[in-house]
């Protein structure tokens, strides 16, 4: 089940995002930075049009959307709990986000992706349109776009 996030979901999605990012095996010095970057309050989650996927009453994934213009919306986050990967949750969340964006008449969705997740978005029809620098030397994040 995918539902709109509530302000009470902030702590759960922050923890989930961190576990998900840690699943890629990043070194601790990077995880310390990610810990701050991935923190999302309940209020921010609601403001950023967050939606959560639940299974048996537990949050197993979430996404956020942020309008960038009349035609473009950014998928600000999409994370799935590591224990629930490869079960269709990420695909369901992305499809839900795309459907919601279409219903609001956006024409394209962009995302700044972790390099490990870029292949997932490309398999769903997204194309790399640029790179986003990070504070880590030599590390850039792909910027992807998908037509709605």
Short mmCIF file of C-alpha atoms in Angstrom, two decimals:
data_model
loop_
_atom_site.label_atom_id
_atom_site.label_comp_id
_atom_site.label_asym_id
_atom_site.label_seq_id
_atom_site.Cartn_x
_atom_site.Cartn_y
_atom_site.Cartn_z
CA UNK A 1 0.00 0.00 0.00
CA UNK A 2 1.27 3.47 -0.89
CA UNK A 3 -0.13 6.38 1.09
CA UNK A 4 0.66 10.06 1.65
CA UNK A 5 3.26 10.51 4.35
CA UNK A 6 2.35 12.13 7.64
CA UNK A 7 4.49 14.22 9.95
CA UNK A 8 4.78 11.17 12.23
CA UNK A 9 6.68 9.29 9.48
CA UNK A 10 9.80 11.49 9.53
CA UNK A 11 11.90 9.43 11.90
CA UNK A 12 11.01 6.15 10.19
CA UNK A 13 11.86 7.38 6.69
CA UNK A 14 15.11 8.99 7.86
CA UNK A 15 16.18 5.68 9.38
CA UNK A 16 15.09 3.79 6.26
CA UNK A 17 17.00 6.17 3.94
CA UNK A 18 20.16 5.76 5.99
CA UNK A 19 19.89 1.94 6.03
CA UNK A 20 19.28 1.96 2.30
CA UNK A 21 22.30 4.17 1.59
CA UNK A 22 24.49 2.07 3.91
CA UNK A 23 23.54 -1.00 1.89
CA UNK A 24 25.82 0.21 -0.91
CA UNK A 25 28.88 -0.26 1.31
CA UNK A 26 30.01 3.36 1.53
CA UNK A 27 32.89 4.08 3.95
CA UNK A 28 32.05 5.57 7.34
CA UNK A 29 33.36 9.06 6.48
CA UNK A 30 30.89 9.25 3.60
CA UNK A 31 28.09 7.79 5.69
CA UNK A 32 28.64 10.52 8.29
CA UNK A 33 27.93 13.12 5.60
CA UNK A 34 25.01 11.14 4.20
CA UNK A 35 23.56 10.88 7.72
CA UNK A 36 23.07 14.66 7.71
CA UNK A 37 21.95 14.85 4.08
CA UNK A 38 19.32 12.12 4.52
CA UNK A 39 17.72 13.55 7.65
CA UNK A 40 14.12 14.52 6.94
CA UNK A 41 11.68 15.84 9.50
CA UNK A 42 8.04 14.90 9.46
CA UNK A 43 7.17 18.44 8.43
CA UNK A 44 9.67 18.35 5.54
CA UNK A 45 8.31 15.00 4.45
CA UNK A 46 4.79 16.39 4.20
CA UNK A 47 5.97 19.64 2.55
CA UNK A 48 7.93 17.62 -0.02
CA UNK A 49 4.84 15.62 -0.98
CA UNK A 50 6.20 12.44 0.57
CA UNK A 51 4.51 9.09 0.07
CA UNK A 52 5.35 5.87 1.88
CA UNK A 53 4.98 2.22 0.93
CA UNK A 54 3.78 -0.01 3.74
CA UNK A 55 3.83 -3.75 4.08
CA UNK A 56 2.18 -5.37 7.10
CA UNK A 57 2.04 -1.99 8.84
CA UNK A 58 5.75 -1.20 8.43
CA UNK A 59 7.18 1.49 6.16
CA UNK A 60 9.31 -0.30 3.54
CA UNK A 61 9.94 2.59 1.13
CA UNK A 62 9.18 6.21 0.36
CA UNK A 63 9.57 9.00 -2.16
CA UNK A 64 9.33 12.80 -2.23
CA UNK A 65 8.43 15.19 -5.04
CA UNK A 66 9.44 18.83 -5.48
CA UNK A 67 8.03 20.97 -8.30
CA UNK A 68 10.80 22.81 -10.15
CA UNK A 69 8.66 24.63 -12.73
CA UNK A 70 5.24 24.35 -14.33
CA UNK A 71 6.52 21.44 -16.43
CA UNK A 72 9.18 19.80 -14.25
CA UNK A 73 9.05 17.96 -10.97
CA UNK A 74 12.04 16.51 -9.14
CA UNK A 75 11.97 13.12 -7.50
CA UNK A 76 13.80 14.34 -4.40
CA UNK A 77 14.20 10.91 -2.84
CA UNK A 78 13.21 7.32 -3.45
CA UNK A 79 14.44 4.73 -0.99
CA UNK A 80 13.52 1.11 -0.28
CA UNK A 81 14.41 -0.73 2.90
CA UNK A 82 17.33 -3.09 2.13
CA UNK A 83 15.39 -6.08 3.45
CA UNK A 84 12.69 -5.45 0.83
CA UNK A 85 14.78 -4.91 -2.29
CA UNK A 86 13.90 -6.67 -5.53
CA UNK A 87 10.28 -7.11 -4.51
CA UNK A 88 8.81 -4.45 -6.80
CA UNK A 89 8.53 -1.76 -4.13
CA UNK A 90 10.88 0.69 -5.85
CA UNK A 91 9.07 0.20 -9.15
CA UNK A 92 5.69 0.69 -7.48
CA UNK A 93 6.90 3.87 -5.77
CA UNK A 94 8.34 5.27 -9.01
CA UNK A 95 5.17 4.44 -10.94
CA UNK A 96 3.09 6.06 -8.22
CA UNK A 97 5.26 9.20 -8.29
CA UNK A 98 5.06 9.38 -12.08
CA UNK A 99 1.29 8.92 -12.06
CA UNK A 100 0.86 11.63 -9.45
CA UNK A 101 3.13 13.98 -11.42
CA UNK A 102 1.18 13.29 -14.62
CA UNK A 103 -2.10 14.02 -12.84
CA UNK A 104 -0.63 17.40 -11.90
CA UNK A 105 0.28 17.98 -15.56
CA UNK A 106 4.06 17.89 -15.20
CA UNK A 107 5.81 16.94 -18.44
CA UNK A 108 9.06 15.55 -17.06
CA UNK A 109 10.56 14.22 -13.86
CA UNK A 110 14.20 14.69 -12.94
CA UNK A 111 16.25 12.99 -10.28
CA UNK A 112 19.79 13.36 -8.94
CA UNK A 113 20.61 9.72 -8.39
CA UNK A 114 23.07 7.75 -6.37
CA UNK A 115 25.33 6.17 -9.01
CA UNK A 116 24.28 2.72 -7.79
CA UNK A 117 20.59 3.48 -8.48
CA UNK A 118 20.98 5.08 -11.92
CA UNK A 119 20.56 1.74 -13.70
CA UNK A 120 17.17 1.29 -12.00
CA UNK A 121 15.94 4.63 -13.35
CA UNK A 122 17.37 3.98 -16.80
CA UNK A 123 15.52 0.66 -16.92
CA UNK A 124 12.33 2.65 -16.29
CA UNK A 125 12.99 4.97 -19.24
CA UNK A 126 15.07 7.74 -17.68
CA UNK A 127 18.08 9.14 -19.51
CA UNK A 128 21.18 10.79 -18.08
CA UNK A 129 21.09 14.52 -18.87
CA UNK A 130 23.93 15.80 -16.68
CA UNK A 131 26.07 15.44 -13.59
CA UNK A 132 25.81 16.94 -10.13
CA UNK A 133 29.08 17.54 -8.23
CA UNK A 134 29.41 16.42 -4.62
CA UNK A 135 31.68 17.41 -1.76
CA UNK A 136 33.70 14.23 -2.31
CA UNK A 137 36.64 14.56 -4.71
CA UNK A 138 35.98 12.76 -7.97
CA UNK A 139 32.40 11.81 -7.08
CA UNK A 140 29.57 13.08 -9.23
CA UNK A 141 25.93 12.07 -9.24
CA UNK A 142 24.06 11.46 -12.47
CA UNK A 143 21.10 13.71 -13.21
CA UNK A 144 18.39 11.76 -14.98
CA UNK A 145 15.17 12.76 -16.66
CA UNK A 146 12.10 10.81 -17.60
CA UNK A 147 9.29 12.06 -19.83
CA UNK A 148 5.86 11.88 -18.32
#
